């Protein structure tokens, strides 16, 4: 049987260590060579501007549009992503998607016929919203863009002076400011300003460029992406509602392709008409030119000879026999006999 343990004062008990609170370092004390200090968070201020932008697309977009959408998400740390929307759904469904994602701004890429790209900018849910046709798209991954900037840095927004002259451009300027500007002290942003978003109006279109600030003397290098926005309409509501402005210079891609086809057909039709005219000229009756009386001036008349009719048959020529012929025949016969004897 196992011996019972003695429970008394004589039994030695292990001394338990008392839990002590960790000693806080003094505020003025500097970390030693073997100590590590945790850096403070990047955004130390208070995040007040709660702008969130939902960036997503419809089904049927091509690879270039997908890369452009991903580039905008990379450049805008206050953006959110969502799955592609079915083309059968109506556009006002996007307002409910933004509400579920807790977003108050939206950039929606709409693809049609697998070749035309439309971009919507909207303030959810009150509006306004604008619809653009996107042209000349170049992404960040292309080798033409040699610049580079810090991920999550806050951009400067540069606008053309023409944005302040027209009322519809003023509405778009305010919409772009609220969408593309990164909120101050955003948790995912960095407290640096090292690139510029430029919006320029040329040829009735808005040209978007992204430049990196290389040095303190404000020298710029283009990063990308780049694209051109052709304004179609501005609506009062979010993805619909009364039309505030309609671009009179806008030409739909279908109409443009139709005019190109008609111009090609007109050139072909013109060539066919030229060929038919040439055939008519060749087969047509030639115009008879009147005789020139001066053509007979240098012609000398010849003397006419009397016509003689021969009534008597001409005499036949005498036949001259070849005297050497019988000799040749005799020689041939002699050769034959000589061959047979041999």
Coordinates of C-alpha atoms in Angstrom, one line a residue:
X1 CA 0.0 0.0 0.0
X2 CA 1.2 3.5 -0.8
X3 CA 2.3 5.5 2.1
X4 CA 0.0 8.4 3.0
X5 CA 1.4 11.9 2.7
X6 CA 2.0 13.7 5.9
X7 CA -0.1 16.8 6.1
X8 CA 1.4 19.0 8.8
X9 CA 3.8 21.8 9.4
X10 CA 6.7 19.6 8.6
X11 CA 5.6 19.0 5.0
X12 CA 7.5 21.4 2.6
X13 CA 5.3 23.3 0.1
X14 CA 6.6 24.9 -3.0
X15 CA 6.4 28.7 -2.9
X16 CA 4.0 30.2 -5.5
X17 CA 5.1 33.2 -7.5
X18 CA 2.9 36.2 -7.0
X19 CA 1.5 37.7 -10.3
X20 CA 2.7 41.3 -10.8
X21 CA 1.6 43.8 -13.2
X22 CA 4.2 44.7 -15.9
X23 CA 6.1 47.8 -15.1
X24 CA 5.3 50.6 -17.6
X25 CA 8.4 52.2 -19.1
X26 CA 9.0 55.8 -18.2
X27 CA 7.9 58.3 -20.9
X28 CA 11.3 59.8 -21.2
X29 CA 13.2 56.5 -21.2
X30 CA 14.7 55.6 -24.6
X31 CA 14.7 52.0 -25.8
X32 CA 18.0 50.2 -25.4
X33 CA 19.8 48.3 -28.2
X34 CA 18.0 45.0 -27.4
X35 CA 14.5 46.5 -26.8
X36 CA 11.9 47.0 -29.5
X37 CA 9.3 49.9 -29.7
X38 CA 6.0 49.5 -31.4
X39 CA 5.4 52.3 -33.9
X40 CA 2.3 54.4 -33.5
X41 CA -0.6 53.9 -36.0
X42 CA -0.3 55.6 -39.3
X43 CA -3.5 57.7 -39.0
X44 CA -3.4 59.4 -35.6
X45 CA -6.2 61.8 -36.2
X46 CA -9.9 61.2 -36.1
X47 CA -11.6 59.8 -39.1
X48 CA -14.6 62.1 -39.8
X49 CA -15.3 61.9 -43.5
X50 CA -16.9 58.5 -43.9
X51 CA -17.0 58.4 -47.7
X52 CA -17.0 54.9 -49.1
X53 CA -17.1 54.1 -52.8
X54 CA -18.4 50.9 -54.3
X55 CA -16.6 49.9 -57.5
X56 CA -18.0 46.9 -59.5
X57 CA -19.2 46.0 -62.9
X58 CA -21.8 44.1 -64.9
X59 CA -21.2 40.8 -66.6
X60 CA -19.7 40.7 -70.1
X61 CA -16.7 43.1 -69.5
X62 CA -13.4 42.4 -71.2
X63 CA -10.0 41.9 -69.7
X64 CA -9.0 45.6 -70.1
X65 CA -12.0 46.8 -68.3
X66 CA -11.4 44.4 -65.5
X67 CA -7.8 45.6 -65.1
X68 CA -9.0 49.3 -65.1
X69 CA -11.5 48.5 -62.4
X70 CA -8.8 46.8 -60.3
X71 CA -6.5 49.8 -60.8
X72 CA -9.1 52.2 -59.4
X73 CA -9.6 50.0 -56.4
X74 CA -5.9 50.0 -55.8
X75 CA -5.6 53.8 -56.1
X76 CA -8.6 54.5 -53.8
X77 CA -8.2 52.9 -50.4
X78 CA -11.7 54.0 -49.4
X79 CA -13.3 51.8 -52.1
X80 CA -15.1 48.5 -51.7
X81 CA -15.7 45.6 -54.2
X82 CA -18.7 43.5 -55.0
X83 CA -19.6 40.6 -57.3
X84 CA -20.6 41.3 -60.9
X85 CA -24.2 42.3 -61.5
X86 CA -26.4 40.4 -63.9
X87 CA -27.3 42.3 -67.0
X88 CA -31.0 41.4 -66.6
X89 CA -31.3 43.4 -63.4
X90 CA -32.4 47.0 -63.4
X91 CA -29.9 49.8 -62.5
X92 CA -31.9 51.0 -59.5
X93 CA -31.0 47.7 -57.8
X94 CA -27.5 49.2 -57.4
X95 CA -28.9 51.6 -54.7
X96 CA -29.8 48.6 -52.5
X97 CA -26.4 47.0 -53.1
X98 CA -24.7 50.2 -52.0
X99 CA -26.9 50.4 -48.9
X100 CA -26.0 46.8 -47.9
X101 CA -22.3 47.6 -48.4
X102 CA -22.6 50.8 -46.4
X103 CA -21.4 52.9 -49.4
X104 CA -22.6 56.4 -50.3
X105 CA -20.8 56.7 -53.7
X106 CA -20.7 54.3 -56.6
X107 CA -18.6 53.7 -59.8
X108 CA -20.4 51.2 -62.0
X109 CA -18.9 49.7 -65.2
X110 CA -21.6 48.7 -67.7
X111 CA -20.6 46.6 -70.8
X112 CA -22.8 46.3 -73.9
X113 CA -22.2 44.1 -77.0
X114 CA -18.9 43.0 -75.5
X115 CA -17.2 46.0 -77.1
X116 CA -18.8 49.2 -75.7
X117 CA -18.0 50.3 -72.1
X118 CA -20.1 52.8 -70.1
X119 CA -19.2 54.2 -66.7
X120 CA -21.7 55.5 -64.1
X121 CA -20.7 57.9 -61.3
X122 CA -23.5 58.3 -58.7
X123 CA -24.2 59.8 -55.3
X124 CA -26.3 57.2 -53.5
X125 CA -29.2 57.4 -52.9
X126 CA -30.2 61.0 -53.5
X127 CA -28.2 61.7 -56.7
X128 CA -27.1 63.1 -59.0
X129 CA -25.6 60.5 -61.3
X130 CA -23.8 60.8 -64.6
X131 CA -23.3 58.3 -67.4
X132 CA -20.2 58.3 -69.6
X133 CA -18.8 56.4 -72.6
X134 CA -15.3 55.3 -71.8
X135 CA -12.7 55.5 -74.6
X136 CA -8.9 55.0 -75.0
X137 CA -8.3 52.9 -71.9
X138 CA -4.7 52.3 -70.7
X139 CA -4.1 50.4 -67.4
X140 CA -1.3 50.5 -64.8
X141 CA 0.2 47.2 -66.0
X142 CA 1.2 48.7 -69.4
X143 CA 4.9 49.5 -69.9
X144 CA 4.2 53.0 -71.2
X145 CA 3.6 54.2 -67.6
X146 CA 7.0 54.5 -65.9
X147 CA 6.0 56.2 -62.6
X148 CA 5.3 54.7 -59.2
X149 CA 3.7 55.9 -56.0
X150 CA 3.1 54.7 -52.5
X151 CA 0.1 52.4 -52.1
X152 CA -2.7 54.1 -50.2
X153 CA -1.3 57.6 -50.4
X154 CA -3.7 60.5 -50.7
X155 CA -3.9 62.2 -54.2
X156 CA -4.2 65.8 -55.2
X157 CA -7.1 66.7 -57.6
X158 CA -6.4 69.0 -60.5
X159 CA -9.3 70.3 -62.6
X160 CA -9.4 72.3 -65.8
X161 CA -10.6 75.9 -65.5
X162 CA -13.5 75.0 -67.9
X163 CA -15.1 73.1 -65.0
X164 CA -16.0 76.4 -63.3
X165 CA -17.5 78.0 -66.5
X166 CA -20.4 75.6 -67.3
X167 CA -23.0 74.5 -64.7
X168 CA -23.0 70.8 -65.8
X169 CA -19.2 70.7 -65.5
X170 CA -19.5 72.2 -62.0
X171 CA -21.8 69.4 -61.0
X172 CA -19.4 66.8 -62.3
X173 CA -16.5 68.5 -60.5
X174 CA -18.2 68.2 -57.1
X175 CA -19.1 64.6 -57.9
X176 CA -15.5 63.8 -58.8
X177 CA -14.1 65.5 -55.7
X178 CA -16.4 63.5 -53.4
X179 CA -15.6 60.2 -55.2
X180 CA -11.8 60.3 -55.9
X181 CA -10.5 62.3 -52.9
X182 CA -9.3 59.9 -50.1
X183 CA -10.8 60.9 -46.7
X184 CA -8.3 62.3 -44.2
X185 CA -7.1 59.9 -41.5
X186 CA -8.7 56.9 -43.3
X187 CA -7.5 53.7 -41.7
X188 CA -6.2 52.2 -45.0
X189 CA -4.6 55.5 -46.2
X190 CA -1.1 56.8 -45.7
X191 CA -0.3 60.4 -44.6
X192 CA 1.6 61.2 -47.9
X193 CA 0.6 63.1 -51.0
X194 CA 2.7 61.9 -53.9
X195 CA 0.4 61.7 -56.9
X196 CA -2.1 63.9 -58.8
X197 CA -5.4 63.1 -60.5
X198 CA -5.9 65.5 -63.4
X199 CA -9.3 66.1 -65.2
X200 CA -8.9 68.0 -68.4
X201 CA -11.7 69.0 -70.9
X202 CA -10.6 68.7 -74.6
X203 CA -12.8 68.0 -77.6
X204 CA -16.0 67.9 -75.5
X205 CA -14.5 65.1 -73.5
X206 CA -13.0 64.6 -70.0
X207 CA -9.4 63.2 -70.1
X208 CA -8.3 61.5 -66.9
X209 CA -4.6 61.2 -66.1
X210 CA -2.6 60.1 -63.0
X211 CA 0.9 61.6 -62.3
X212 CA 3.5 61.0 -59.7
X213 CA 5.2 63.9 -58.0
X214 CA 8.8 63.0 -58.3
X215 CA 10.7 65.8 -56.6
X216 CA 10.0 68.9 -54.7
X217 CA 10.1 71.1 -57.8
X218 CA 6.8 69.4 -58.9
X219 CA 8.2 67.4 -61.8
X220 CA 5.6 64.8 -62.8
X221 CA 5.8 61.3 -64.3
X222 CA 2.7 59.6 -65.5
X223 CA 1.6 56.4 -63.7
X224 CA -1.7 55.5 -65.1
X225 CA -4.4 54.4 -65.6
X226 CA -5.6 56.8 -68.3
X227 CA -9.0 57.0 -70.0
X228 CA -11.3 59.4 -71.7
X229 CA -14.9 60.1 -70.6
X230 CA -17.5 61.1 -73.1
X231 CA -20.5 62.6 -71.3
X232 CA -23.9 61.3 -72.3
X233 CA -26.4 62.4 -69.6
X234 CA -26.6 63.8 -66.1
X235 CA -29.6 62.5 -64.1
X236 CA -31.1 64.1 -61.0
X237 CA -31.5 60.8 -59.1
X238 CA -29.2 57.9 -58.5
X239 CA -29.1 55.7 -61.7
X240 CA -32.2 57.4 -63.1
X241 CA -34.7 60.2 -62.7
X242 CA -35.2 63.4 -64.6
X243 CA -32.5 64.4 -67.0
X244 CA -30.6 67.5 -66.0
X245 CA -28.2 67.7 -69.0
X246 CA -27.8 65.8 -72.3
X247 CA -24.7 66.2 -74.4
X248 CA -25.6 67.4 -77.9
X249 CA -22.2 66.4 -79.3
X250 CA -22.5 62.8 -78.2
X251 CA -22.6 60.1 -80.9
X252 CA -23.4 56.6 -79.9
X253 CA -21.0 53.8 -80.9
X254 CA -23.7 52.1 -83.0
X255 CA -24.3 55.3 -85.0
X256 CA -20.5 55.7 -85.5
X257 CA -20.1 52.1 -86.8
X258 CA -23.1 52.6 -89.1
X259 CA -21.6 55.8 -90.6
X260 CA -18.3 53.9 -91.2
X261 CA -20.1 51.1 -93.0
X262 CA -22.1 53.6 -95.1
X263 CA -18.9 55.4 -96.1
X264 CA -17.3 52.2 -97.2
X265 CA -20.4 51.2 -99.1
X266 CA -20.5 54.6 -100.9
X267 CA -16.9 54.2 -102.0
X268 CA -17.6 50.7 -103.4
X269 CA -20.8 52.0 -105.1
X270 CA -18.8 54.9 -106.7
X271 CA -16.2 52.4 -108.1
X272 CA -19.0 50.3 -109.6
X273 CA -20.6 53.3 -111.3
X274 CA -17.2 54.3 -112.9
X275 CA -16.8 50.8 -114.3
X276 CA -20.3 50.8 -115.8
X277 CA -19.7 54.2 -117.4
X278 CA -16.4 52.9 -119.0
X279 CA -18.3 49.9 -120.4
X280 CA -20.9 52.1 -121.9
X281 CA -18.3 54.2 -123.6
X282 CA -16.6 51.2 -125.1
X283 CA -19.8 49.5 -126.4
X284 CA -21.5 52.8 -127.5
X285 CA -21.8 53.8 -131.2
X286 CA -18.8 55.7 -132.6
X287 CA -19.5 59.2 -134.1
X288 CA -18.8 59.3 -137.8
X289 CA -16.5 62.1 -138.9
X290 CA -17.2 63.8 -142.2
X291 CA -14.8 63.4 -145.0
X292 CA -12.1 66.0 -145.3
X293 CA -11.9 67.4 -148.9
X294 CA -8.2 68.3 -148.5
X295 CA -7.2 64.6 -148.2
X296 CA -7.3 64.1 -152.0
X297 CA -5.0 67.0 -152.8
X298 CA -1.8 65.0 -152.9
X299 CA -3.2 61.8 -154.5
X300 CA -1.9 61.4 -158.2
X301 CA -4.3 59.5 -160.5
X302 CA -2.8 56.4 -162.3
X303 CA -3.2 55.5 -166.0
X304 CA -5.9 52.9 -166.6
X305 CA -4.6 49.9 -168.6
X306 CA -7.0 48.2 -171.1
X307 CA -8.4 44.8 -170.0
X308 CA -7.1 42.0 -172.3
X309 CA -9.1 38.7 -172.5
X310 CA -7.1 35.6 -173.5
X311 CA -9.2 33.4 -175.7
X312 CA -6.6 30.8 -176.8
X313 CA -5.3 28.2 -174.4
X314 CA -1.6 28.7 -173.6
X315 CA 0.9 26.1 -174.9
X316 CA 2.0 23.4 -172.5
X317 CA 5.7 23.3 -171.6
X318 CA 7.7 20.3 -172.9
X319 CA 8.5 17.6 -170.4
X320 CA 12.2 17.2 -170.0
X321 CA 13.2 13.7 -168.9
X322 CA 15.9 13.1 -166.4
X323 CA 18.7 11.3 -168.2
X324 CA 20.5 10.3 -164.9
X325 CA 17.4 8.6 -163.4
X326 CA 17.8 5.2 -165.2
X327 CA 21.4 5.0 -164.1
X328 CA 20.4 5.6 -160.4
X329 CA 17.9 2.7 -160.7
X330 CA 20.5 0.3 -162.1
X331 CA 22.9 1.2 -159.3
X332 CA 20.3 0.5 -156.6
X333 CA 19.5 -2.9 -158.1
X334 CA 23.2 -3.8 -158.2
X335 CA 23.6 -2.9 -154.5
X336 CA 20.6 -5.2 -153.6
X337 CA 22.1 -8.1 -155.5
X338 CA 25.5 -7.6 -153.9
X339 CA 23.9 -7.6 -150.4
X340 CA 21.9 -10.8 -151.1
X341 CA 25.1 -12.6 -152.4
X342 CA 27.0 -11.6 -149.4

